[in-house]
Amino acid sequence: MDFGFIMEAFPQIAAAIPVTLLMVFVSAGIGWVLGLAAALVRKNRTPVLSQILAVFVSFMRSVPSVIVLYIAYYVMPAVIYAYGQNIGWAIDINAVPPIAYAIFALTLSQAAYSSEVFRAAIAAVDEGQTEAAYSVGMTRAQALFRIVFPQAFATAMPNLGGLFVGLIKETSLAYYVGVYEITAVANLLSIPKLNFIEAYIMTTVVYEILSFLFNKCFRAGESRLKRFRANAAG
Amino acid sequence: MDYMVKLENIQKSFGDNHILKGVELNIKKGEVVVILGPSGSGKTTLLRTINFLDAADEGSVCVNDFKVDAKKHNKAQVIELRRKTAMVFQNYNLFANKTILENVMEGLVTVKKFKKSDAEEMSRRILAKVGLSERCDFYPAQLSGGQQQRAGIARALILDPDVILFDEPTSALDPELVGEVLSTIKNVAQTGITMIVVTHEIAFAREVATRVIFMEGGKVVEQGPPEALLVHPKEPRTQQFLSRITGISESA
């Protein structure tokens, strides 16, 4: 074990945590909003859009994330470039930083996975809750935001927490498209003197700590959202 | 003659199942109408067509001179109609994520745009009337069925609706809790508000109703004052139903 390497490399690896967290927060933030919207569209069985989303979700769930990332990184620039030429714009593809493609791919994957979580959670809210909201004269939006969503989120929390921790780990794939996040930095530092074991131990520790902390946050959020349930402390 | 509730030719099917076959009903202000009938007769569905929780296929619903045609209604009309009515549900359907106080305040604050402090004061007063002062800060899951249903009645009452629709308000309750809910409904009836109650409680109908309606097969079979309909029903089908439900053998 090369402790000198660990002492030297750890601060640099830790310095990459913000890059990882940037990908996590942006992808989850945008992806979950899209996922919730997709869940509503599918619940309402909106024609055409609902079927398109079903195919999208099933595609995203069956293709490995790294492939989605490669598609985003290698195929999208070509498409954007061709589109730019079409409308007479010279778009400089190289000006787009790799992290943008990684966030794009991760956002789509979060949208797909979270839409299934939200769909199940919304379906678990008793139809009578919506009917009662309508009976006092609420609009559909009022019924959703004031009655259905708060109950659905309480149900969705454990799964969202799992999704979130999974996403933290998934950001390591961004290494493949040249994003200097935790895994990438550790790997690159380990190459000159072949300190792979040390590097992997450090990345493990960093991911473990991040997962632990965010798990705690989700647990706390869950018990707050579930305070209305009978078995919660009243 | 002006009616508070006027239903014209209400037709409703679920798939091939023709539930309501042209129901006509006129209800005056202050009437307490009890609807009886065997299960599957369409009485709950009829109640739900009044506030469009189930939109009728044909016919029209008119509440306090606001008429909505089933065939060409829009969202705004439905919301307007729902704001003239309130409903008490068989399974209470209190908002699970809100306390009892918040449940009652919700309609005032969100729908009627009352100031929160005013809404809270009114809600506390009405919860006291149904005997739930001590339970304001509890969540529905922490209350008994009878308490939940009394809160449900308070939630409907506070909106000061033109008509309150009761959908089998005691059917899901333990027998020993039925009494407290019925006496609450009785008190509501004495305030002179227009009520339509779907129930199986014959004794309650007899005591509280101003008119009893017997439905079967999606139609009104017979209606009249409670004494006349419950004690001396004219239609053989009504006689048969009543004798079964009260356990007394047929007299006719």
Short mmCIF file of C-alpha atoms in Angstrom, two decimals:
data_model
loop_
_atom_site.label_atom_id
_atom_site.label_comp_id
_atom_site.label_asym_id
_atom_site.label_seq_id
_atom_site.Cartn_x
_atom_site.Cartn_y
_atom_site.Cartn_z
CA MET A 1 0.00 0.00 0.00
CA ASP A 2 1.49 3.31 -1.10
CA PHE A 3 0.36 5.76 1.58
CA GLY A 4 2.35 8.54 0.05
CA PHE A 5 0.23 8.18 -3.08
CA ILE A 6 -2.97 8.15 -1.08
CA MET A 7 -2.03 11.34 0.79
CA GLU A 8 -1.13 13.02 -2.45
CA ALA A 9 -4.07 11.83 -4.56
CA PHE A 10 -6.93 12.05 -2.11
CA PRO A 11 -7.29 15.85 -2.14
CA GLN A 12 -7.39 15.78 -5.93
CA ILE A 13 -10.05 13.08 -5.94
CA ALA A 14 -12.06 14.97 -3.36
CA ALA A 15 -11.78 18.06 -5.53
CA ALA A 16 -13.69 16.16 -8.24
CA ILE A 17 -16.70 15.59 -5.96
CA PRO A 18 -18.40 18.84 -7.10
CA VAL A 19 -18.24 17.64 -10.71
CA THR A 20 -19.96 14.40 -9.74
CA LEU A 21 -22.56 16.23 -7.65
CA LEU A 22 -23.22 18.73 -10.44
CA MET A 23 -24.14 15.83 -12.74
CA VAL A 24 -26.23 14.21 -9.99
CA PHE A 25 -28.26 17.28 -9.06
CA VAL A 26 -28.91 18.53 -12.57
CA SER A 27 -29.85 15.10 -13.93
CA ALA A 28 -32.09 14.25 -10.98
CA GLY A 29 -33.60 17.74 -10.86
CA ILE A 30 -34.59 17.89 -14.51
CA GLY A 31 -35.05 14.16 -14.96
CA TRP A 32 -37.52 13.75 -12.12
CA VAL A 33 -39.66 16.66 -13.24
CA LEU A 34 -39.78 15.10 -16.71
CA GLY A 35 -40.46 11.72 -15.12
CA LEU A 36 -43.40 13.10 -13.14
CA ALA A 37 -44.81 14.73 -16.27
CA ALA A 38 -44.38 11.47 -18.19
CA ALA A 39 -46.14 9.56 -15.40
CA LEU A 40 -49.13 11.91 -15.61
CA VAL A 41 -49.32 11.64 -19.39
CA ARG A 42 -49.29 7.87 -19.14
CA LYS A 43 -51.84 7.85 -16.31
CA ASN A 44 -54.20 9.98 -18.42
CA ARG A 45 -53.56 7.73 -21.41
CA THR A 46 -53.05 10.80 -23.58
CA PRO A 47 -53.19 9.34 -27.09
CA VAL A 48 -49.94 9.04 -29.12
CA LEU A 49 -47.78 10.83 -26.50
CA SER A 50 -48.54 8.12 -23.98
CA GLN A 51 -47.45 5.34 -26.38
CA ILE A 52 -44.30 7.23 -27.38
CA LEU A 53 -43.36 7.59 -23.72
CA ALA A 54 -44.02 3.91 -23.05
CA VAL A 55 -41.57 2.99 -25.82
CA PHE A 56 -39.05 5.56 -24.56
CA VAL A 57 -39.21 4.26 -20.99
CA SER A 58 -38.89 0.66 -22.06
CA PHE A 59 -35.93 1.55 -24.32
CA MET A 60 -34.10 3.47 -21.62
CA ARG A 61 -34.62 0.70 -19.11
CA SER A 62 -33.37 -2.05 -21.39
CA VAL A 63 -30.27 -0.35 -22.83
CA PRO A 64 -27.12 -0.17 -20.67
CA SER A 65 -26.46 3.36 -19.43
CA VAL A 66 -23.02 3.40 -20.99
CA ILE A 67 -24.57 2.84 -24.43
CA VAL A 68 -26.99 5.70 -23.86
CA LEU A 69 -24.00 7.81 -22.90
CA TYR A 70 -22.13 6.84 -26.07
CA ILE A 71 -25.17 7.62 -28.18
CA ALA A 72 -25.40 11.02 -26.56
CA TYR A 73 -21.69 11.69 -26.97
CA TYR A 74 -21.03 10.38 -30.48
CA VAL A 75 -24.36 10.53 -32.27
CA MET A 76 -25.92 13.72 -30.94
CA PRO A 77 -23.12 16.08 -32.01
CA ALA A 78 -23.39 14.75 -35.55
CA VAL A 79 -27.15 15.25 -35.51
CA ILE A 80 -26.86 18.75 -34.07
CA TYR A 81 -24.16 19.64 -36.59
CA ALA A 82 -26.24 18.38 -39.50
CA TYR A 83 -29.27 20.26 -38.20
CA GLY A 84 -27.15 23.41 -37.86
CA GLN A 85 -26.02 23.11 -41.47
CA ASN A 86 -29.62 22.64 -42.51
CA ILE A 87 -30.78 25.91 -40.99
CA GLY A 88 -27.60 27.64 -42.09
CA TRP A 89 -25.91 27.81 -38.70
CA ALA A 90 -22.33 26.78 -38.19
CA ILE A 91 -22.58 25.19 -34.75
CA ASP A 92 -19.21 24.51 -33.15
CA ILE A 93 -19.73 21.04 -31.71
CA ASN A 94 -16.36 21.09 -29.98
CA ALA A 95 -17.46 24.04 -27.86
CA VAL A 96 -19.93 21.78 -26.03
CA PRO A 97 -18.18 20.36 -22.94
CA PRO A 98 -18.37 16.57 -22.46
CA ILE A 99 -20.23 17.00 -19.19
CA ALA A 100 -23.21 18.39 -21.11
CA TYR A 101 -23.60 15.10 -22.98
CA ALA A 102 -23.19 13.11 -19.80
CA ILE A 103 -25.87 15.20 -18.06
CA PHE A 104 -28.13 14.84 -21.07
CA ALA A 105 -27.84 11.05 -21.06
CA LEU A 106 -28.23 10.77 -17.29
CA THR A 107 -31.25 13.10 -17.33
CA LEU A 108 -33.04 10.93 -19.88
CA SER A 109 -32.30 7.82 -17.89
CA GLN A 110 -33.53 9.45 -14.67
CA ALA A 111 -36.68 10.61 -16.46
CA ALA A 112 -37.40 7.07 -17.60
CA TYR A 113 -36.74 5.35 -14.29
CA SER A 114 -38.43 7.99 -12.14
CA SER A 115 -41.52 8.00 -14.37
CA GLU A 116 -42.10 4.37 -13.38
CA VAL A 117 -41.62 5.24 -9.71
CA PHE A 118 -44.06 8.16 -9.93
CA ARG A 119 -46.55 6.17 -11.95
CA ALA A 120 -46.75 3.46 -9.31
CA ALA A 121 -46.87 6.01 -6.48
CA ILE A 122 -49.68 8.00 -8.08
CA ALA A 123 -51.62 4.82 -8.80
CA ALA A 124 -51.30 3.93 -5.11
CA VAL A 125 -53.25 7.03 -4.06
CA ASP A 126 -56.88 6.09 -3.57
CA GLU A 127 -59.19 7.39 -6.31
CA GLY A 128 -61.51 8.60 -3.54
CA GLN A 129 -58.95 11.26 -2.63
CA THR A 130 -59.28 12.88 -6.04
CA GLU A 131 -63.05 12.53 -5.96
CA ALA A 132 -63.20 14.23 -2.58
CA ALA A 133 -61.02 17.05 -3.92
CA TYR A 134 -63.36 17.46 -6.88
CA SER A 135 -66.39 17.32 -4.62
CA VAL A 136 -65.24 20.42 -2.72
CA GLY A 137 -64.81 22.20 -6.05
CA MET A 138 -61.08 21.87 -6.72
CA THR A 139 -59.68 21.98 -10.23
CA ARG A 140 -57.64 19.09 -11.53
CA ALA A 141 -54.37 20.94 -10.88
CA GLN A 142 -55.40 21.82 -7.32
CA ALA A 143 -56.36 18.20 -6.64
CA LEU A 144 -53.03 16.98 -7.98
CA PHE A 145 -50.77 19.45 -6.22
CA ARG A 146 -52.58 19.69 -2.88
CA ILE A 147 -53.87 16.15 -2.40
CA VAL A 148 -52.45 13.54 -4.79
CA PHE A 149 -48.78 14.54 -5.09
CA PRO A 150 -48.07 14.92 -1.36
CA GLN A 151 -49.38 11.40 -0.80
CA ALA A 152 -47.68 9.97 -3.87
CA PHE A 153 -44.31 11.50 -2.95
CA ALA A 154 -44.46 9.85 0.47
CA THR A 155 -44.88 6.51 -1.29
CA ALA A 156 -42.23 7.31 -3.89
CA MET A 157 -39.54 8.45 -1.45
CA PRO A 158 -37.82 5.11 -0.75
CA ASN A 159 -37.58 4.33 -4.46
CA LEU A 160 -36.43 7.83 -5.33
CA GLY A 161 -33.75 7.50 -2.67
CA GLY A 162 -32.55 4.29 -4.30
CA LEU A 163 -32.63 5.92 -7.71
CA PHE A 164 -30.62 8.86 -6.40
CA VAL A 165 -27.89 6.72 -4.88
CA GLY A 166 -27.79 4.66 -8.07
CA LEU A 167 -27.35 7.89 -10.01
CA ILE A 168 -24.35 8.93 -7.88
CA LYS A 169 -22.64 5.73 -8.93
CA GLU A 170 -23.80 5.98 -12.52
CA THR A 171 -22.06 9.32 -12.96
CA SER A 172 -18.78 7.38 -12.93
CA LEU A 173 -19.64 6.32 -16.49
CA ALA A 174 -19.02 9.91 -17.56
CA TYR A 175 -15.35 8.95 -17.31
CA TYR A 176 -15.78 7.19 -20.65
CA VAL A 177 -16.61 10.44 -22.43
CA GLY A 178 -13.85 12.45 -20.76
CA VAL A 179 -15.51 14.10 -17.78
CA TYR A 180 -13.07 14.60 -14.90
CA GLU A 181 -15.28 13.30 -12.14
CA ILE A 182 -14.28 11.17 -9.14
CA THR A 183 -13.58 7.90 -10.94
CA ALA A 184 -11.79 9.54 -13.84
CA VAL A 185 -9.46 11.55 -11.60
CA ALA A 186 -8.63 8.53 -9.44
CA ASN A 187 -7.92 6.37 -12.44
CA LEU A 188 -5.75 8.91 -14.19
CA LEU A 189 -3.72 9.55 -11.06
CA SER A 190 -3.14 5.84 -10.52
CA ILE A 191 -1.68 5.13 -13.99
CA PRO A 192 1.92 6.48 -13.70
CA LYS A 193 2.88 4.27 -10.76
CA LEU A 194 0.17 1.62 -11.21
CA ASN A 195 -1.50 2.49 -7.87
CA PHE A 196 -4.80 0.91 -8.95
CA ILE A 197 -5.66 -0.74 -5.64
CA GLU A 198 -5.15 2.49 -3.73
CA ALA A 199 -7.20 4.43 -6.27
CA TYR A 200 -10.10 1.98 -6.14
CA ILE A 201 -10.10 1.98 -2.36
CA MET A 202 -10.29 5.76 -2.33
CA THR A 203 -13.09 5.96 -4.87
CA THR A 204 -14.98 3.31 -2.92
CA VAL A 205 -14.67 5.35 0.26
CA VAL A 206 -15.79 8.56 -1.47
CA TYR A 207 -18.85 6.94 -3.09
CA GLU A 208 -19.66 5.16 0.16
CA ILE A 209 -19.66 8.43 2.10
CA LEU A 210 -21.75 10.24 -0.51
CA SER A 211 -24.29 7.41 -0.62
CA PHE A 212 -24.48 7.26 3.15
CA LEU A 213 -25.12 11.00 3.49
CA PHE A 214 -27.79 11.18 0.79
CA ASN A 215 -29.47 8.05 2.11
CA LYS A 216 -29.79 9.83 5.44
CA CYS A 217 -31.34 12.84 3.73
CA PHE A 218 -33.91 10.69 1.94
CA ARG A 219 -34.76 8.83 5.13
CA ALA A 220 -35.38 12.13 6.90
CA GLY A 221 -37.48 13.39 4.00
CA GLU A 222 -39.43 10.15 3.97
CA SER A 223 -40.40 10.26 7.62
CA ARG A 224 -41.43 13.89 7.27
CA LEU A 225 -43.61 13.16 4.24
CA LYS A 226 -45.12 10.11 5.92
CA ARG A 227 -46.11 11.87 9.13
CA PHE A 228 -49.80 11.55 8.24
CA ARG A 229 -49.73 7.76 8.14
CA ALA A 230 -51.26 5.96 11.09
CA ASN A 231 -48.06 4.29 12.23
CA ALA A 232 -46.05 7.51 12.09
CA ALA A 233 -45.50 9.31 15.36
CA GLY A 234 -48.50 11.60 15.68
CA MET B 1 -92.24 26.16 -9.23
CA ASP B 2 -88.58 26.69 -8.53
CA TYR B 3 -86.50 23.69 -7.62
CA MET B 4 -83.13 23.51 -5.91
CA VAL B 5 -82.18 20.36 -7.78
CA LYS B 6 -83.69 19.36 -11.09
CA LEU B 7 -82.65 16.22 -12.93
CA GLU B 8 -84.01 15.61 -16.40
CA ASN B 9 -83.83 12.30 -18.23
CA ILE B 10 -80.54 11.15 -16.65
CA GLN B 11 -79.10 8.25 -18.64
CA LYS B 12 -75.87 6.51 -17.76
CA SER B 13 -74.13 3.39 -18.97
CA PHE B 14 -70.85 1.78 -18.00
CA GLY B 15 -69.92 -0.16 -21.12
CA ASP B 16 -72.90 -2.39 -21.95
CA ASN B 17 -74.33 -1.95 -18.50
CA HIS B 18 -77.22 0.50 -18.66
CA ILE B 19 -77.31 1.83 -15.09
CA LEU B 20 -79.64 4.84 -15.21
CA LYS B 21 -82.59 4.76 -17.58
CA GLY B 22 -83.98 8.23 -17.72
CA VAL B 23 -84.31 9.45 -14.14
CA GLU B 24 -86.39 12.58 -13.48
CA LEU B 25 -86.17 14.25 -10.12
CA ASN B 26 -87.22 17.64 -8.76
CA ILE B 27 -86.17 18.64 -5.29
CA LYS B 28 -87.30 21.76 -3.50
CA LYS B 29 -85.14 23.89 -1.24
CA GLY B 30 -84.90 22.40 2.25
CA GLU B 31 -86.11 18.95 1.26
CA VAL B 32 -84.39 15.91 2.75
CA VAL B 33 -84.69 13.22 0.12
CA VAL B 34 -83.73 9.66 1.00
CA ILE B 35 -83.08 7.27 -1.86
CA LEU B 36 -83.58 3.58 -1.14
CA GLY B 37 -83.13 0.61 -3.39
CA PRO B 38 -81.38 -2.72 -3.82
CA SER B 39 -77.71 -2.72 -4.74
CA GLY B 40 -77.20 -2.22 -8.45
CA SER B 41 -80.32 -0.08 -8.70
CA GLY B 42 -78.23 2.95 -9.65
CA LYS B 43 -78.83 5.12 -6.60
CA THR B 44 -75.16 5.85 -5.92
CA THR B 45 -74.51 6.46 -9.60
CA LEU B 46 -77.45 8.86 -9.69
CA LEU B 47 -75.96 10.79 -6.80
CA ARG B 48 -72.59 10.91 -8.56
CA THR B 49 -74.10 12.26 -11.76
CA ILE B 50 -75.36 15.28 -9.82
CA ASN B 51 -71.83 16.56 -9.17
CA PHE B 52 -70.42 14.94 -12.31
CA LEU B 53 -68.07 12.54 -10.52
CA ASP B 54 -69.75 10.29 -13.06
CA ALA B 55 -70.91 12.37 -16.00
CA ALA B 56 -74.31 11.28 -17.29
CA ASP B 57 -74.49 10.26 -20.95
CA GLU B 58 -77.72 12.12 -21.51
CA GLY B 59 -80.03 14.51 -19.72
CA SER B 60 -79.33 17.56 -17.64
CA VAL B 61 -78.52 18.51 -14.07
CA CYS B 62 -79.71 21.80 -12.65
CA VAL B 63 -78.69 23.03 -9.19
CA ASN B 64 -80.00 26.38 -7.95
CA ASP B 65 -80.80 27.54 -11.48
CA PHE B 66 -77.40 26.54 -12.85
CA LYS B 67 -78.06 24.00 -15.56
CA VAL B 68 -75.49 21.69 -17.13
CA ASP B 69 -76.32 19.56 -20.11
CA ALA B 70 -74.71 16.13 -19.91
CA LYS B 71 -74.03 15.96 -23.63
CA LYS B 72 -72.30 19.31 -23.99
CA HIS B 73 -70.69 20.21 -20.71
CA ASN B 74 -67.30 21.80 -20.24
CA LYS B 75 -64.79 21.79 -17.39
CA ALA B 76 -65.74 25.25 -16.14
CA GLN B 77 -69.42 24.28 -15.88
CA VAL B 78 -68.59 21.09 -14.01
CA ILE B 79 -66.44 22.98 -11.50
CA GLU B 80 -69.15 25.60 -11.06
CA LEU B 81 -71.70 22.85 -10.45
CA ARG B 82 -69.41 21.10 -7.95
CA ARG B 83 -69.02 24.36 -6.07
CA LYS B 84 -72.78 24.44 -5.55
CA THR B 85 -72.79 20.94 -4.10
CA ALA B 86 -70.85 18.98 -1.52
CA MET B 87 -70.57 15.26 -0.96
CA VAL B 88 -70.19 12.91 1.97
CA PHE B 89 -68.64 9.62 0.90
CA GLN B 90 -69.18 6.06 1.98
CA ASN B 91 -65.45 5.65 2.73
CA TYR B 92 -65.18 9.18 4.17
CA ASN B 93 -62.36 10.06 1.73
CA LEU B 94 -60.84 12.60 4.06
CA PHE B 95 -57.62 14.02 2.62
CA ALA B 96 -55.10 11.60 4.12
CA ASN B 97 -52.21 14.06 4.05
CA LYS B 98 -54.06 16.74 5.98
CA THR B 99 -55.18 17.06 9.58
CA ILE B 100 -58.88 17.14 10.42
CA LEU B 101 -58.74 20.92 10.72
CA GLU B 102 -56.91 21.25 7.39
CA ASN B 103 -59.44 18.91 5.78
CA VAL B 104 -62.27 21.23 6.72
CA MET B 105 -60.32 24.39 5.86
CA GLU B 106 -59.16 23.10 2.48
CA GLY B 107 -62.26 23.99 0.48
CA LEU B 108 -62.55 27.43 2.05
CA VAL B 109 -58.91 28.32 1.45
CA THR B 110 -58.18 26.67 -1.89
CA VAL B 111 -61.56 26.95 -3.58
CA LYS B 112 -63.34 29.86 -1.95
CA LYS B 113 -60.15 31.88 -1.32
CA PHE B 114 -60.97 32.70 2.30
CA LYS B 115 -58.25 34.16 4.50
CA LYS B 116 -56.54 31.37 6.41
CA SER B 117 -57.31 32.83 9.82
CA ASP B 118 -61.02 33.21 8.96
CA ALA B 119 -61.15 29.71 7.52
CA GLU B 120 -59.54 28.26 10.61
CA GLU B 121 -61.95 30.00 12.94
CA MET B 122 -64.97 28.82 10.94
CA SER B 123 -63.56 25.30 10.71
CA ARG B 124 -62.97 25.06 14.44
CA ARG B 125 -66.53 26.21 15.08
CA ILE B 126 -68.04 23.62 12.75
CA LEU B 127 -65.79 20.85 14.11
CA ALA B 128 -67.03 21.71 17.58
CA LYS B 129 -70.58 21.27 16.31
CA VAL B 130 -69.85 17.72 15.17
CA GLY B 131 -68.02 17.00 18.44
CA LEU B 132 -64.47 16.93 17.11
CA SER B 133 -62.89 19.91 18.90
CA GLU B 134 -60.37 17.62 20.52
CA ARG B 135 -59.37 16.01 17.25
CA CYS B 136 -58.51 19.06 15.11
CA ASP B 137 -54.80 18.30 14.85
CA PHE B 138 -55.12 14.56 14.25
CA TYR B 139 -54.67 12.95 10.86
CA PRO B 140 -57.61 10.94 9.48
CA ALA B 141 -55.77 7.63 9.93
CA GLN B 142 -55.70 8.30 13.68
CA LEU B 143 -59.48 8.56 14.03
CA SER B 144 -62.32 6.05 14.23
CA GLY B 145 -64.62 5.62 11.27
CA GLY B 146 -67.39 7.52 13.02
CA GLN B 147 -65.10 10.44 13.78
CA GLN B 148 -63.80 10.46 10.22
CA GLN B 149 -67.31 10.54 8.83
CA ARG B 150 -68.32 13.39 11.14
CA ALA B 151 -65.27 15.28 9.89
CA GLY B 152 -66.41 14.46 6.36
CA ILE B 153 -69.78 16.00 7.14
CA ALA B 154 -68.07 19.10 8.57
CA ARG B 155 -65.96 19.38 5.40
CA ALA B 156 -69.13 19.36 3.30
CA LEU B 157 -71.14 21.67 5.55
CA ILE B 158 -68.57 24.44 5.76
CA LEU B 159 -68.81 25.08 2.03
CA ASP B 160 -72.39 26.21 2.57
CA PRO B 161 -73.52 24.25 -0.49
CA ASP B 162 -76.96 24.45 -2.09
CA VAL B 163 -77.30 20.70 -1.66
CA ILE B 164 -75.31 18.05 0.22
CA LEU B 165 -75.08 14.60 -1.33
CA PHE B 166 -74.68 11.71 1.13
CA ASP B 167 -73.47 8.49 -0.48
CA GLU B 168 -74.24 5.66 1.96
CA PRO B 169 -72.64 7.61 4.79
CA THR B 170 -72.96 4.82 7.37
CA SER B 171 -72.40 1.70 5.26
CA ALA B 172 -68.69 1.37 6.04
CA LEU B 173 -69.07 1.97 9.77
CA ASP B 174 -69.00 -0.46 12.64
CA PRO B 175 -72.60 -0.90 13.83
CA GLU B 176 -71.88 0.82 17.14
CA LEU B 177 -70.61 3.93 15.35
CA VAL B 178 -73.62 4.33 13.08
CA GLY B 179 -75.63 6.16 15.72
CA GLU B 180 -73.24 9.07 16.18
CA VAL B 181 -73.06 9.71 12.45
CA LEU B 182 -76.81 9.48 11.93
CA SER B 183 -77.48 11.91 14.74
CA THR B 184 -74.97 14.31 13.19
CA ILE B 185 -76.77 14.06 9.85
CA LYS B 186 -80.07 14.58 11.65
CA ASN B 187 -78.75 17.82 13.13
CA VAL B 188 -77.66 18.94 9.68
CA ALA B 189 -81.13 18.19 8.31
CA GLN B 190 -82.69 20.41 10.96
CA THR B 191 -80.73 23.41 9.69
CA GLY B 192 -82.95 23.36 6.61
CA ILE B 193 -80.24 22.61 4.06
CA THR B 194 -81.26 20.59 1.02
CA MET B 195 -80.04 17.02 1.27
CA ILE B 196 -80.06 13.90 -0.84
CA VAL B 197 -79.17 10.77 1.11
CA VAL B 198 -78.54 7.33 -0.29
CA THR B 199 -78.84 4.90 2.60
CA HIS B 200 -80.15 1.58 3.85
CA GLU B 201 -81.17 3.00 7.22
CA ILE B 202 -84.95 2.74 7.09
CA ALA B 203 -85.51 4.08 10.58
CA PHE B 204 -83.41 7.12 9.74
CA ALA B 205 -85.37 7.67 6.53
CA ARG B 206 -88.60 7.51 8.41
CA GLU B 207 -87.50 10.01 11.02
CA VAL B 208 -85.56 12.53 8.98
CA ALA B 209 -86.67 12.39 5.35
CA THR B 210 -89.26 14.71 3.92
CA ARG B 211 -89.53 12.41 0.92
CA VAL B 212 -88.43 8.86 0.22
CA ILE B 213 -87.61 7.57 -3.23
CA PHE B 214 -87.44 3.90 -4.12
CA MET B 215 -85.24 3.09 -7.10
CA GLU B 216 -84.75 -0.10 -8.99
CA GLY B 217 -83.25 -1.01 -12.34
CA GLY B 218 -82.11 2.53 -13.01
CA LYS B 219 -85.52 4.05 -12.54
CA VAL B 220 -87.58 5.69 -9.83
CA VAL B 221 -90.21 3.08 -8.96
CA GLU B 222 -92.09 4.97 -6.31
CA GLN B 223 -91.76 8.08 -4.19
CA GLY B 224 -93.66 9.83 -1.45
CA PRO B 225 -93.62 11.02 2.15
CA PRO B 226 -91.80 8.56 4.42
CA GLU B 227 -94.91 7.31 6.23
CA ALA B 228 -96.75 6.61 3.00
CA LEU B 229 -93.87 4.96 1.18
CA LEU B 230 -92.36 3.03 4.06
CA VAL B 231 -95.55 1.89 5.76
CA HIS B 232 -97.98 1.68 2.88
CA PRO B 233 -95.98 1.20 -0.30
CA LYS B 234 -98.14 0.89 -3.42
CA GLU B 235 -95.77 -0.85 -5.80
CA PRO B 236 -95.29 -4.59 -5.27
CA ARG B 237 -91.54 -4.21 -5.82
CA THR B 238 -91.28 -1.61 -3.06
CA GLN B 239 -93.29 -3.83 -0.71
CA GLN B 240 -91.02 -6.76 -1.46
CA PHE B 241 -87.84 -4.71 -0.88
CA LEU B 242 -89.08 -3.24 2.38
CA SER B 243 -90.24 -6.55 3.74
CA ARG B 244 -86.86 -8.10 3.01
CA ILE B 245 -84.87 -5.25 4.47
CA THR B 246 -86.93 -5.02 7.64
CA GLY B 247 -87.26 -8.76 7.96
CA ILE B 248 -91.04 -8.62 8.16
CA SER B 249 -92.96 -11.01 5.94
CA GLU B 250 -94.96 -9.58 3.10
CA SER B 251 -98.36 -8.35 4.07
CA ALA B 252 -99.88 -7.83 0.66
#
